[in-house]
Structures are given as structure tokens and as C-alpha cells.
mmCIF file of C-alpha atoms and ligand atoms in Angstrom:
data_model
loop_
_atom_site.group_PDB
_atom_site.id
_atom_site.type_symbol
_atom_site.label_atom_id
_atom_site.label_comp_id
_atom_site.label_asym_id
_atom_site.label_seq_id
_atom_site.Cartn_x
_atom_site.Cartn_y
_atom_site.Cartn_z
ATOM 1 C CA MET A 18 40.969 26.039 26.823
ATOM 2 C CA LYS A 19 41.424 24.919 23.259
ATOM 3 C CA LEU A 20 45.144 25.601 23.050
ATOM 4 C CA LEU A 21 45.835 23.451 26.124
ATOM 5 C CA ASP A 22 43.510 20.702 24.859
ATOM 6 C CA ASP A 23 45.541 20.554 21.681
ATOM 7 C CA LEU A 24 48.750 20.020 23.622
ATOM 8 C CA GLU A 25 47.128 17.431 25.899
ATOM 9 C CA ARG A 26 46.026 15.489 22.850
ATOM 10 C CA LYS A 27 49.534 15.581 21.392
ATOM 11 C CA LEU A 28 51.034 14.459 24.700
ATOM 12 C CA LYS A 29 48.616 11.515 24.786
ATOM 13 C CA ALA A 30 49.790 10.518 21.329
ATOM 14 C CA ILE A 31 53.360 10.516 22.657
ATOM 15 C CA ASP A 32 52.252 8.247 25.522
ATOM 16 C CA ALA A 33 50.548 5.890 23.091
ATOM 17 C CA ARG A 34 53.879 5.267 21.379
ATOM 18 C CA SER A 35 55.746 4.804 24.688
ATOM 19 C CA MET A 36 57.700 7.928 23.860
ATOM 20 C CA ARG A 37 56.975 10.068 26.908
ATOM 21 C CA ARG A 38 60.184 11.151 28.620
ATOM 22 C CA ARG A 39 60.508 12.262 32.188
ATOM 23 C CA VAL A 40 62.981 14.236 34.176
ATOM 24 C CA ARG A 41 64.446 12.599 37.254
ATOM 25 C CA VAL A 42 65.763 14.661 40.117
ATOM 26 C CA THR A 43 69.112 13.570 41.555
ATOM 27 C CA ASP A 44 70.082 14.325 45.124
ATOM 28 C CA SER A 45 73.797 13.611 44.995
ATOM 29 C CA PRO A 46 76.783 14.594 42.846
ATOM 30 C CA CYS A 47 77.328 12.791 39.555
ATOM 31 C CA ALA A 48 79.099 9.573 40.573
ATOM 32 C CA PRO A 49 78.611 5.805 40.213
ATOM 33 C CA ARG A 50 76.374 5.812 43.316
ATOM 34 C CA MET A 51 73.505 8.251 43.168
ATOM 35 C CA LYS A 52 70.450 9.201 45.165
ATOM 36 C CA VAL A 53 67.434 9.717 42.975
ATOM 37 C CA ASP A 54 64.125 11.278 43.880
ATOM 38 C CA GLY A 55 61.277 8.786 43.880
ATOM 39 C CA VAL A 56 63.490 5.723 44.253
ATOM 40 C CA GLU A 57 63.278 4.998 47.965
ATOM 41 C CA GLY A 58 65.861 3.440 50.188
ATOM 42 C CA CYS A 59 69.132 2.553 48.584
ATOM 43 C CA GLU A 60 71.432 4.465 46.320
ATOM 44 C CA LEU A 61 71.444 3.460 42.674
ATOM 45 C CA LEU A 62 74.481 2.166 40.850
ATOM 46 C CA ALA A 63 74.424 4.439 37.805
ATOM 47 C CA PHE A 64 75.611 3.715 34.278
ATOM 48 C CA CYS A 65 74.144 6.756 32.601
ATOM 49 C CA SER A 66 76.405 9.752 32.803
ATOM 50 C CA ASN A 67 78.995 10.950 30.303
ATOM 51 C CA ASP A 68 81.352 11.714 33.171
ATOM 52 C CA TYR A 69 83.766 9.203 31.655
ATOM 53 C CA LEU A 70 86.744 10.008 33.862
ATOM 54 C CA GLY A 71 84.853 10.730 37.062
ATOM 55 C CA LEU A 72 85.950 14.367 37.126
ATOM 56 C CA ALA A 73 82.472 15.861 37.772
ATOM 57 C CA ALA A 74 82.888 15.376 41.514
ATOM 58 C CA HIS A 75 86.707 15.210 41.638
ATOM 59 C CA PRO A 76 87.947 17.036 44.773
ATOM 60 C CA ARG A 77 90.574 19.070 42.891
ATOM 61 C CA VAL A 78 88.052 20.201 40.264
ATOM 62 C CA VAL A 79 85.447 21.090 42.910
ATOM 63 C CA GLU A 80 88.071 23.025 44.825
ATOM 64 C CA ALA A 81 89.068 24.900 41.676
ATOM 65 C CA MET A 82 85.433 25.836 41.098
ATOM 66 C CA GLN A 83 85.267 27.294 44.636
ATOM 67 C CA GLU A 84 88.551 29.109 44.155
ATOM 68 C CA GLY A 85 87.298 30.451 40.819
ATOM 69 C CA ALA A 86 84.112 31.779 42.406
ATOM 70 C CA ALA A 87 86.104 33.434 45.202
ATOM 71 C CA ARG A 88 88.481 35.022 42.707
ATOM 72 C CA TYR A 89 86.125 35.996 39.874
ATOM 73 C CA GLY A 90 82.665 36.079 41.460
ATOM 74 C CA ALA A 91 79.602 34.076 40.494
ATOM 75 C CA GLY A 92 78.698 35.437 37.090
ATOM 76 C CA SER A 93 80.456 36.911 34.080
ATOM 77 C CA GLY A 94 77.979 39.783 33.748
ATOM 78 C CA ALA A 95 78.088 40.151 29.977
ATOM 79 C CA SER A 96 78.816 38.491 26.664
ATOM 80 C CA HIS A 97 82.427 37.826 25.642
ATOM 81 C CA LEU A 98 82.594 40.758 23.265
ATOM 82 C CA ILE A 99 81.284 43.266 25.796
ATOM 83 C CA SER A 100 82.965 42.654 29.175
ATOM 84 C CA GLY A 101 82.305 39.024 30.120
ATOM 85 C CA HIS A 102 85.577 37.502 28.893
ATOM 86 C CA SER A 103 87.594 37.013 32.071
ATOM 87 C CA ARG A 104 91.232 36.044 32.559
ATOM 88 C CA ALA A 105 89.926 32.557 33.479
ATOM 89 C CA HIS A 106 88.332 32.204 30.018
ATOM 90 C CA ALA A 107 91.486 33.502 28.321
ATOM 91 C CA LEU A 108 93.781 31.118 30.214
ATOM 92 C CA LEU A 109 91.511 28.159 29.509
ATOM 93 C CA GLU A 110 91.453 28.933 25.791
ATOM 94 C CA GLU A 111 95.249 29.143 25.723
ATOM 95 C CA LYS A 112 95.529 25.835 27.539
ATOM 96 C CA LEU A 113 93.085 24.123 25.170
ATOM 97 C CA ALA A 114 94.826 25.509 22.081
ATOM 98 C CA ALA A 115 98.173 24.217 23.341
ATOM 99 C CA PHE A 116 96.632 20.838 24.227
ATOM 100 C CA VAL A 117 95.100 20.006 20.845
ATOM 101 C CA GLY A 118 97.526 22.250 18.947
ATOM 102 C CA PRO A 119 99.840 19.452 17.773
ATOM 103 C CA HIS A 120 97.044 18.289 15.457
ATOM 104 C CA LEU A 121 96.139 21.625 13.904
ATOM 105 C CA GLU A 122 97.888 24.481 12.151
ATOM 106 C CA GLN A 123 98.381 27.746 14.125
ATOM 107 C CA ALA A 124 95.776 26.611 16.608
ATOM 108 C CA ARG A 125 93.531 28.903 18.567
ATOM 109 C CA ALA A 126 90.620 27.789 20.775
ATOM 110 C CA LEU A 127 87.307 29.416 21.576
ATOM 111 C CA TYR A 128 85.213 28.503 24.617
ATOM 112 C CA PHE A 129 81.398 28.145 24.377
ATOM 113 C CA CYS A 130 78.734 27.789 27.082
ATOM 114 C CA THR A 131 77.628 24.408 25.700
ATOM 115 C CA GLY A 132 78.535 21.968 22.953
ATOM 116 C CA TYR A 133 75.119 22.493 21.461
ATOM 117 C CA MET A 134 75.889 26.167 20.994
ATOM 118 C CA ALA A 135 79.398 25.479 19.696
ATOM 119 C CA ASN A 136 77.928 23.317 16.946
ATOM 120 C CA LEU A 137 75.265 25.869 16.066
ATOM 121 C CA ALA A 138 78.035 28.471 15.969
ATOM 122 C CA MET A 139 80.356 26.489 13.696
ATOM 123 C CA LEU A 140 77.752 25.609 11.149
ATOM 124 C CA SER A 141 75.898 28.910 11.107
ATOM 125 C CA ALA A 142 79.118 30.929 10.797
ATOM 126 C CA PHE A 143 80.311 28.863 7.861
ATOM 127 C CA GLY A 144 77.134 28.234 5.983
ATOM 128 C CA GLY A 145 76.451 30.921 3.429
ATOM 129 C CA MET A 146 74.572 30.479 0.196
ATOM 130 C CA ASP A 147 77.686 29.322 -1.653
ATOM 131 C CA THR A 148 78.369 26.593 0.914
ATOM 132 C CA ALA A 149 77.531 22.898 0.931
ATOM 133 C CA ILE A 150 77.488 20.928 4.164
ATOM 134 C CA PHE A 151 77.980 17.160 4.016
ATOM 135 C CA SER A 152 76.573 15.726 7.204
ATOM 136 C CA GLU A 153 76.964 12.154 8.480
ATOM 137 C CA GLU A 154 73.655 10.369 8.977
ATOM 138 C CA LEU A 155 74.122 9.617 12.691
ATOM 139 C CA ASN A 156 75.374 13.057 13.682
ATOM 140 C CA HIS A 157 74.291 14.561 16.980
ATOM 141 C CA ALA A 158 71.096 16.658 17.027
ATOM 142 C CA SER A 159 73.080 19.860 17.573
ATOM 143 C CA LEU A 160 74.893 19.395 14.250
ATOM 144 C CA ILE A 161 71.599 18.745 12.520
ATOM 145 C CA ASP A 162 70.110 21.876 14.069
ATOM 146 C CA GLY A 163 73.212 23.861 13.104
ATOM 147 C CA GLY A 164 72.596 22.817 9.515
ATOM 148 C CA ARG A 165 69.021 24.062 9.782
ATOM 149 C CA LEU A 166 70.260 27.487 10.890
ATOM 150 C CA THR A 167 72.349 28.004 7.774
ATOM 151 C CA ARG A 168 71.410 28.960 4.277
ATOM 152 C CA ALA A 169 73.831 26.340 3.012
ATOM 153 C CA ASP A 170 72.766 23.210 1.156
ATOM 154 C CA VAL A 171 72.844 20.349 3.640
ATOM 155 C CA VAL A 172 73.211 16.828 2.288
ATOM 156 C CA THR A 173 73.313 13.763 4.492
ATOM 157 C CA TYR A 174 75.597 10.860 3.658
ATOM 158 C CA PRO A 175 74.988 7.310 4.942
ATOM 159 C CA HIS A 176 76.745 6.182 8.121
ATOM 160 C CA GLY A 177 80.428 5.537 7.445
ATOM 161 C CA ASP A 178 79.905 5.467 3.662
ATOM 162 C CA LEU A 179 83.089 6.997 2.217
ATOM 163 C CA ALA A 180 82.214 6.143 -1.391
ATOM 164 C CA ALA A 181 78.858 7.911 -1.151
ATOM 165 C CA LEU A 182 80.521 10.948 0.412
ATOM 166 C CA GLU A 183 83.195 11.057 -2.269
ATOM 167 C CA LYS A 184 80.543 11.020 -4.981
ATOM 168 C CA LEU A 185 78.704 13.910 -3.328
ATOM 169 C CA LEU A 186 81.919 15.918 -2.941
ATOM 170 C CA ALA A 187 82.920 15.305 -6.554
ATOM 171 C CA GLU A 188 79.517 16.415 -7.847
ATOM 172 C CA SER A 189 79.337 19.563 -5.721
ATOM 173 C CA ASP A 190 80.263 22.907 -7.221
ATOM 174 C CA ALA A 191 79.812 24.827 -3.962
ATOM 175 C CA LYS A 192 82.556 27.350 -3.263
ATOM 176 C CA THR A 193 82.952 26.226 0.344
ATOM 177 C CA LYS A 194 82.524 22.588 1.364
ATOM 178 C CA LEU A 195 82.243 21.291 4.903
ATOM 179 C CA VAL A 196 82.169 17.677 5.935
ATOM 180 C CA VAL A 197 80.709 17.351 9.424
ATOM 181 C CA THR A 198 80.887 14.280 11.628
ATOM 182 C CA ASP A 199 80.814 13.000 15.177
ATOM 183 C CA SER A 200 84.083 11.229 16.009
ATOM 184 C CA VAL A 201 82.466 8.778 18.437
ATOM 185 C CA PHE A 202 78.798 8.239 17.658
ATOM 186 C CA SER A 203 76.904 9.026 20.811
ATOM 187 C CA MET A 204 74.281 6.283 20.643
ATOM 188 C CA ASP A 205 76.365 3.482 19.061
ATOM 189 C CA GLY A 206 79.830 4.128 20.461
ATOM 190 C CA ASP A 207 81.615 3.455 17.151
ATOM 191 C CA LEU A 208 84.286 5.680 15.579
ATOM 192 C CA ALA A 209 84.090 7.636 12.333
ATOM 193 C CA PRO A 210 86.842 6.791 9.804
ATOM 194 C CA LEU A 211 88.528 10.146 10.354
ATOM 195 C CA PRO A 212 91.802 9.485 8.446
ATOM 196 C CA GLN A 213 89.875 8.534 5.308
ATOM 197 C CA LEU A 214 87.484 11.446 5.750
ATOM 198 C CA LEU A 215 90.418 13.835 6.054
ATOM 199 C CA THR A 216 92.006 12.436 2.893
ATOM 200 C CA LEU A 217 88.749 13.046 1.029
ATOM 201 C CA CYS A 218 88.484 16.567 2.419
ATOM 202 C CA GLU A 219 92.028 17.411 1.361
ATOM 203 C CA ARG A 220 91.382 15.968 -2.106
ATOM 204 C CA TYR A 221 88.172 17.948 -2.620
ATOM 205 C CA ASN A 222 89.284 21.078 -0.778
ATOM 206 C CA ALA A 223 86.713 20.742 2.000
ATOM 207 C CA TRP A 224 86.856 21.510 5.712
ATOM 208 C CA LEU A 225 86.503 18.574 8.101
ATOM 209 C CA MET A 226 84.532 19.495 11.220
ATOM 210 C CA VAL A 227 84.890 16.901 13.946
ATOM 211 C CA ASP A 228 82.567 16.787 16.949
ATOM 212 C CA ASP A 229 84.657 14.960 19.545
ATOM 213 C CA ALA A 230 82.161 15.181 22.418
ATOM 214 C CA HIS A 231 82.808 11.570 23.433
ATOM 215 C CA GLY A 232 86.487 11.393 22.457
ATOM 216 C CA PHE A 233 88.027 14.441 24.105
ATOM 217 C CA GLY A 234 89.805 13.422 27.309
ATOM 218 C CA ILE A 235 89.345 9.748 26.500
ATOM 219 C CA LEU A 236 90.989 8.895 23.203
ATOM 220 C CA GLY A 237 94.698 9.186 22.515
ATOM 221 C CA GLU A 238 97.660 8.609 24.776
ATOM 222 C CA HIS A 239 97.408 12.074 26.337
ATOM 223 C CA GLY A 240 93.626 12.310 26.138
ATOM 224 C CA ARG A 241 93.769 14.873 23.337
ATOM 225 C CA GLY A 242 90.943 12.985 21.671
ATOM 226 C CA ALA A 243 90.151 11.549 18.278
ATOM 227 C CA LEU A 244 92.789 13.582 16.421
ATOM 228 C CA GLU A 245 95.495 12.099 18.635
ATOM 229 C CA HIS A 246 93.972 8.610 18.448
ATOM 230 C CA PHE A 247 94.252 8.686 14.642
ATOM 231 C CA ASN A 248 97.407 10.816 14.621
ATOM 232 C CA LEU A 249 95.887 13.452 12.340
ATOM 233 C CA HIS A 250 97.362 16.812 11.488
ATOM 234 C CA SER A 251 95.837 19.214 9.020
ATOM 235 C CA PRO A 252 94.925 22.859 8.462
ATOM 236 C CA TYR A 253 91.608 21.562 7.081
ATOM 237 C CA LEU A 254 90.501 20.383 10.532
ATOM 238 C CA ILE A 255 87.988 22.237 12.674
ATOM 239 C CA TYR A 256 87.740 20.524 16.033
ATOM 240 C CA MET A 257 84.963 20.682 18.634
ATOM 241 C CA GLY A 258 85.401 19.135 22.067
ATOM 242 C CA THR A 259 82.827 19.283 24.843
ATOM 243 C CA LEU A 260 83.842 19.956 28.431
ATOM 244 C CA GLY A 261 80.782 18.635 30.262
ATOM 245 C CA LYS A 262 81.574 14.985 29.541
ATOM 246 C CA ALA A 263 85.072 13.610 30.197
ATOM 247 C CA ALA A 264 86.223 17.025 31.444
ATOM 248 C CA GLY A 265 83.458 16.860 34.037
ATOM 249 C CA VAL A 266 82.357 20.506 34.176
ATOM 250 C CA GLY A 267 80.489 22.108 31.277
ATOM 251 C CA GLY A 268 80.775 24.000 28.028
ATOM 252 C CA ALA A 269 82.760 23.232 24.921
ATOM 253 C CA PHE A 270 85.464 24.611 22.679
ATOM 254 C CA VAL A 271 86.226 24.889 19.020
ATOM 255 C CA ALA A 272 89.871 24.717 18.004
ATOM 256 C CA ALA A 273 91.185 25.448 14.536
ATOM 257 C CA HIS A 274 93.524 27.714 12.596
ATOM 258 C CA GLU A 275 93.482 31.154 14.208
ATOM 259 C CA THR A 276 91.830 32.654 11.127
ATOM 260 C CA VAL A 277 88.907 30.236 11.440
ATOM 261 C CA ILE A 278 88.482 31.129 15.100
ATOM 262 C CA GLU A 279 88.663 34.848 14.365
ATOM 263 C CA TRP A 280 85.866 34.336 11.831
ATOM 264 C CA LEU A 281 83.750 32.668 14.540
ATOM 265 C CA VAL A 282 84.391 35.562 16.934
ATOM 266 C CA GLN A 283 83.162 37.991 14.284
ATOM 267 C CA ARG A 284 80.270 35.988 12.904
ATOM 268 C CA ALA A 285 79.052 33.158 15.171
ATOM 269 C CA ARG A 286 75.812 34.374 16.714
ATOM 270 C CA PRO A 287 75.697 31.682 19.455
ATOM 271 C CA TYR A 288 79.071 33.062 20.582
ATOM 272 C CA ILE A 289 78.263 36.738 20.255
ATOM 273 C CA TYR A 290 74.720 37.003 21.587
ATOM 274 C CA THR A 291 74.915 35.152 24.870
ATOM 275 C CA THR A 292 76.299 35.851 28.316
ATOM 276 C CA ALA A 293 79.733 34.333 28.861
ATOM 277 C CA ALA A 294 79.715 31.295 31.169
ATOM 278 C CA PRO A 295 80.667 32.022 34.784
ATOM 279 C CA PRO A 296 84.471 32.413 34.986
ATOM 280 C CA ALA A 297 84.603 29.881 37.846
ATOM 281 C CA ILE A 298 83.597 27.225 35.313
ATOM 282 C CA ALA A 299 86.532 28.135 33.092
ATOM 283 C CA HIS A 300 88.818 28.162 36.129
ATOM 284 C CA ALA A 301 87.651 24.671 37.176
ATOM 285 C CA LEU A 302 88.113 23.449 33.615
ATOM 286 C CA SER A 303 91.764 24.466 33.614
ATOM 287 C CA THR A 304 92.258 22.020 36.489
ATOM 288 C CA SER A 305 90.300 19.326 34.616
ATOM 289 C CA ILE A 306 92.564 19.726 31.602
ATOM 290 C CA ASP A 307 95.654 19.455 33.832
ATOM 291 C CA ILE A 308 94.288 16.196 35.243
ATOM 292 C CA ILE A 309 93.394 14.824 31.793
ATOM 293 C CA ALA A 310 96.843 15.710 30.410
ATOM 294 C CA GLY A 311 98.786 14.373 33.391
ATOM 295 C CA GLU A 312 99.614 11.017 34.958
ATOM 296 C CA GLU A 313 96.262 10.761 36.726
ATOM 297 C CA GLY A 314 94.428 11.134 33.417
ATOM 298 C CA ARG A 315 96.537 8.402 31.904
ATOM 299 C CA ALA A 316 95.727 6.058 34.811
ATOM 300 C CA LEU A 317 92.003 6.888 34.623
ATOM 301 C CA ARG A 318 91.921 6.138 30.875
ATOM 302 C CA LYS A 319 93.707 2.842 31.429
ATOM 303 C CA HIS A 320 91.209 1.805 34.098
ATOM 304 C CA LEU A 321 88.278 2.834 31.879
ATOM 305 C CA GLN A 322 89.670 0.727 29.019
ATOM 306 C CA SER A 323 89.888 -2.317 31.277
ATOM 307 C CA LEU A 324 86.243 -1.852 32.340
ATOM 308 C CA ILE A 325 85.161 -1.591 28.686
ATOM 309 C CA GLN A 326 86.940 -4.846 27.893
ATOM 310 C CA GLN A 327 85.468 -6.497 30.966
ATOM 311 C CA LEU A 328 81.894 -5.600 29.983
ATOM 312 C CA GLN A 329 82.407 -6.629 26.357
ATOM 313 C CA THR A 330 83.566 -10.109 27.378
ATOM 314 C CA SER A 331 81.183 -10.758 30.268
ATOM 315 C CA LEU A 332 77.811 -10.287 28.588
ATOM 316 C CA THR A 333 76.232 -13.427 27.099
ATOM 317 C CA LEU A 334 73.245 -11.938 25.285
ATOM 318 C CA ARG A 335 71.201 -13.809 22.690
ATOM 319 C CA LEU A 336 67.905 -11.978 22.299
ATOM 320 C CA TRP A 337 69.326 -8.510 22.796
ATOM 321 C CA ARG A 338 72.247 -7.229 20.756
ATOM 322 C CA GLN A 339 75.398 -5.895 22.340
ATOM 323 C CA LEU A 340 77.223 -3.528 20.002
ATOM 324 C CA ARG A 341 80.959 -4.085 19.617
ATOM 325 C CA SER A 342 82.074 -0.756 20.938
ATOM 326 C CA THR A 343 85.595 0.054 22.103
ATOM 327 C CA THR A 344 84.474 3.268 23.780
ATOM 328 C CA ALA A 345 82.786 4.046 27.086
ATOM 329 C CA ILE A 346 79.431 4.013 25.277
ATOM 330 C CA GLN A 347 78.182 0.418 25.438
ATOM 331 C CA PRO A 348 74.715 0.137 23.894
ATOM 332 C CA ILE A 349 72.486 -2.914 24.117
ATOM 333 C CA ILE A 350 69.872 -2.923 21.371
ATOM 334 C CA ILE A 351 66.486 -4.234 22.431
ATOM 335 C CA GLY A 352 64.178 -3.042 19.652
ATOM 336 C CA GLU A 353 60.713 -2.041 20.791
ATOM 337 C CA ASN A 354 60.251 1.093 22.873
ATOM 338 C CA GLN A 355 58.202 -0.628 25.537
ATOM 339 C CA SER A 356 60.633 -3.555 25.863
ATOM 340 C CA ALA A 357 63.513 -1.164 26.381
ATOM 341 C CA LEU A 358 61.529 0.729 29.019
ATOM 342 C CA ASP A 359 60.608 -2.550 30.736
ATOM 343 C CA ALA A 360 64.244 -3.598 30.814
ATOM 344 C CA ALA A 361 65.301 -0.260 32.295
ATOM 345 C CA ALA A 362 62.535 -0.556 34.911
ATOM 346 C CA ALA A 363 63.615 -4.083 35.820
ATOM 347 C CA LEU A 364 67.205 -2.907 36.239
ATOM 348 C CA LEU A 365 66.027 -0.039 38.418
ATOM 349 C CA GLU A 366 64.244 -2.511 40.674
ATOM 350 C CA GLN A 367 67.564 -4.212 41.224
ATOM 351 C CA GLY A 368 69.289 -0.928 42.006
ATOM 352 C CA LEU A 369 70.871 -0.250 38.618
ATOM 353 C CA TRP A 370 70.289 2.971 36.722
ATOM 354 C CA VAL A 371 70.698 2.501 32.972
ATOM 355 C CA PRO A 372 68.774 4.769 30.613
ATOM 356 C CA ALA A 373 66.519 3.466 27.857
ATOM 357 C CA ILE A 374 67.026 5.469 24.675
ATOM 358 C CA ARG A 375 64.175 5.617 22.193
ATOM 359 C CA PRO A 376 63.434 7.239 18.865
ATOM 360 C CA PRO A 377 63.784 9.951 17.725
ATOM 361 C CA THR A 378 67.180 9.903 19.459
ATOM 362 C CA VAL A 379 67.850 6.553 17.738
ATOM 363 C CA PRO A 380 66.323 5.028 14.563
ATOM 364 C CA PRO A 381 62.891 3.343 14.850
ATOM 365 C CA ASN A 382 62.929 -0.196 16.285
ATOM 366 C CA THR A 383 66.386 0.202 17.778
ATOM 367 C CA ALA A 384 65.381 1.314 21.266
ATOM 368 C CA ARG A 385 68.216 0.415 23.551
ATOM 369 C CA LEU A 386 69.829 0.470 26.926
ATOM 370 C CA ARG A 387 72.691 2.932 26.742
ATOM 371 C CA VAL A 388 75.247 1.793 29.265
ATOM 372 C CA THR A 389 78.044 4.267 29.844
ATOM 373 C CA LEU A 390 81.118 3.371 31.818
ATOM 374 C CA SER A 391 83.270 5.708 33.843
ATOM 375 C CA ALA A 392 86.722 5.456 35.346
ATOM 376 C CA ALA A 393 84.930 6.049 38.648
ATOM 377 C CA HIS A 394 83.335 2.591 38.355
ATOM 378 C CA THR A 395 85.051 -0.406 39.897
ATOM 379 C CA LYS A 396 85.541 -3.886 38.475
ATOM 380 C CA GLU A 397 82.905 -5.096 40.957
ATOM 381 C CA ASP A 398 80.397 -2.511 39.660
ATOM 382 C CA VAL A 399 80.785 -3.825 36.113
ATOM 383 C CA GLU A 400 80.586 -7.418 37.353
ATOM 384 C CA GLN A 401 77.289 -6.624 39.035
ATOM 385 C CA LEU A 402 75.937 -4.904 35.914
ATOM 386 C CA ALA A 403 76.883 -7.831 33.669
ATOM 387 C CA SER A 404 75.413 -10.503 35.886
ATOM 388 C CA ILE A 405 72.117 -8.659 36.352
ATOM 389 C CA LEU A 406 71.861 -7.934 32.604
ATOM 390 C CA ASN A 407 72.615 -11.553 31.725
ATOM 391 C CA ALA A 408 70.000 -12.855 34.164
ATOM 392 C CA LEU A 409 67.388 -10.377 33.003
ATOM 393 C CA GLU A 410 67.901 -11.223 29.369
ATOM 394 C CA GLN A 411 67.770 -14.944 30.086
ATOM 395 C CA ALA A 412 64.436 -14.510 31.848
ATOM 396 C CA GLN A 413 63.164 -12.571 28.799
ATOM 397 C CA THR A 414 64.439 -15.218 26.385
ATOM 398 C CA ALA A 415 62.638 -17.895 28.365
ATOM 399 C CA THR A 416 59.385 -15.925 28.188
ATOM 400 C CA ALA A 417 59.877 -15.289 24.464
ATOM 401 C CA LEU A 418 60.336 -19.011 23.784
ATOM 402 C CA GLU A 419 57.192 -19.917 25.744
ATOM 403 C CA THR A 420 54.925 -17.571 23.817
HETATM 404 C C1 PLP B 6 76.656 16.009 24.242
HETATM 405 C C2 PLP B 6 76.936 16.265 22.812
HETATM 406 C C3 PLP B 6 76.903 17.550 22.276
HETATM 407 C C4 PLP B 6 76.395 18.723 23.065
HETATM 408 O O1 PLP B 6 77.268 19.123 24.047
HETATM 409 P P1 PLP B 6 76.700 19.863 25.338
HETATM 410 O O2 PLP B 6 77.905 20.491 25.939
HETATM 411 O O3 PLP B 6 76.090 18.808 26.190
HETATM 412 O O4 PLP B 6 75.703 20.861 24.870
HETATM 413 C C5 PLP B 6 77.287 17.733 20.971
HETATM 414 N N1 PLP B 6 77.669 16.694 20.200
HETATM 415 C C6 PLP B 6 77.680 15.433 20.678
HETATM 416 C C7 PLP B 6 78.101 14.324 19.783
HETATM 417 C C8 PLP B 6 77.307 15.172 21.987
HETATM 418 O O5 PLP B 6 77.296 13.942 22.448
#
């Protein structure tokens, strides 16, 4: 059939560039040690998840999910605006608003099924024809797609380039201006200069939308995220935190001035036209937030920080490039797609699961191993990772010098 032949041909072209991706089936909860379909024998030591605090399989969170299902049933049955908004959703939103509230003005929070949808919602609800969106070059795909859903002008500014952004803001005569950025860049692990960005936004009367997918739960003394880390407070801030990463469950929330949130409720199609997430998820998340905000969260963050430091100081790479990241995202740039895949395969052979990330997720010729650390890892786990990576890279360097 011609239509299928067309697709087959396109898939072959993907193979030719070493860009074919595959789905792996896991047979155990998300944790440092995982069983994976197709890898026989031993469990793998995994450095791939965004479960930065190890809450995805935390007994108290799992128990809360069970309790939530017993109390509220399995599904929500409808969208939020019809009848799907349960007490569990309402309580979670109140808890989240109180948690990040110190950094906003008259904070209210709105829960979404996924971070992807929260970002589509934020940008599509704000972007009318008299709006300009200023989007950081390395922003997550969901922010880019959100920009595509709007009728607003979307301009991209270079990574971390405050001067370029200021020039764009000064030249814009749009009625509404939005600056949109990741707080922690998901493939590099570096932080956006949020205080400077906020100053620019206040000067040019623009909103600052912060996607804190990799900061919420992790950054700041209480785990409130990037806004706490930088000690920011402003009515210009619109904050998005995801709940499937450090919070260990799923979904996301937007927090901002109550008027902003009310606008989303009225106008954000990815909020309005979808079935509300199962209430048990919201119920489990309330327990996650309690853990993040409490003593246990503090201890988990401290342990994670020590693992980050340990990995940064124990790699001795020469051919590959270790990025200086202070976050749980610890990328090692290799370059060519095939070399990155080979490295990931070699690690797998030694029982380590580290994903290779290729374009278009990252710029061309910067294919990399994306190591992510979790508070569930031990010092010995990181020691093992570092020594295997060092040995592997040395073997590669030796081959490179010979040829
Ligand atoms: C993961 C991620 C998202 C999407 O969140 P999901 O809840 O996984 O849909 C959005 N932005 C960034 C920066 C992310 O890393």
C-alpha cells in the first residue's frame, strides 16, 4: 500500500541518521534498580528518571494513592468544569497555592493532567493577536508547541542572553508581553538568570512565565523551587511546576495571581476540554507535597546535593565533555548520534541504564548521555557510575588516538 510505503521510507531515513527511538518496557517500579524487558538476568542500575527525590515508589505516597482510590474511586468521570473536580483536587490546589504562595501575589493554583498540557494552556490562554511571546532558545518542547497554538508573535531569544531579550522587549509594541523560560534547562541542567529576567519583565511591563519542571521540590530550602532558590517575589510571575518529576506522581500546576488563574479556568482549552485526572492522583500528591515540605524532603535534598557534588568531582573525562551542572541533571556531551548510542549500549552491557539523548531533543552534534541523579541513589551507586564512565571513556580515547 502506497501510504504505508511512504511511512516505511521515512522511517528508514530516520534509521540512516541513527535517530530511531524505541520504547523499553520496565517490569518494576521507578527506582535506582529496575527490571527491563529484553535485558536478561540482572537488574539495571538506572540513571534516567526524573524521580529526583525517589518519591515515585515511596511507601507513604503509594499508600495515599490506594487510600485515594478507595475514597474517591478510580476515575474522575468528567472534566473539571462539569463534575470531575473532586475534593482531592481542591485540597491539592490549596496546598500548592500555600506552598509557593510566599513568592507570588494573592496566589491561586490550578492542577493539570500533565506539564505538557499546563504549558499549552498557559501560552494559548494568553496569546491573542495583540500579544508577543519572548521564548528562550532552549525551552522545553511543550513551551514551543504552546507558542504554536497561539496567534501571538513568538520570538526566540538566545540562551541566557539578557541583552538580546532587552532589545526585543524595548522594540516591541505588543499590548501584552510574555517572557517564557525553563528555570532548569532539561537537557543541560543549568539555571536561567531568573532575577535578571524578572527585573527586565518589571521594567518592560511583561509577564514572566517560569517552567520549573526540574526545580520544583528540589531547589530552595523548603523545596518550593526556583522562586525560593532566587528569593523572588512578584505579581508579574506565572509559575508552572510539574508533579511527575520530584513529586513522583504525575500532572502539573500553574500558580499565579488569582485573576490570572481565573482567566485560565475560563479560557485555557487544555484545562477545559479534558477529563480531570483521577482524584487518587491528587490525593497521593498531597502526601508528596507534605514530604517535600517537611524534614524528610530537606534530608532527601541534602543527600541529592552530595551525590551531585560527588559525580562532578569523580569524573575525569577528556574526550567527552561533562557539563558543570549543579542540578540533578548531569549531561555528558559526546557529539555524534552513533557514538552516544554506542556509549549507552556499552553502559547497558555493564548493567547501567543511562539514556542517550539525540537531536532534535538537543542541538545537532551534541548527542549526549543524560545522567540524572536521585536521592534514592546511594554513594556507592554514583561511585560505580563514575568508575565505569571513566573506564569507558578512557578506552574510547585510546581508540581515538590509534586511528
Ligand atoms: C517534563 C517537562 C515538561 C512536561 O511535563 P509533563 O508533566 O511530563 O508533561 C514541561 N517542561 C519541562 C521543562 C519538562 O522537563
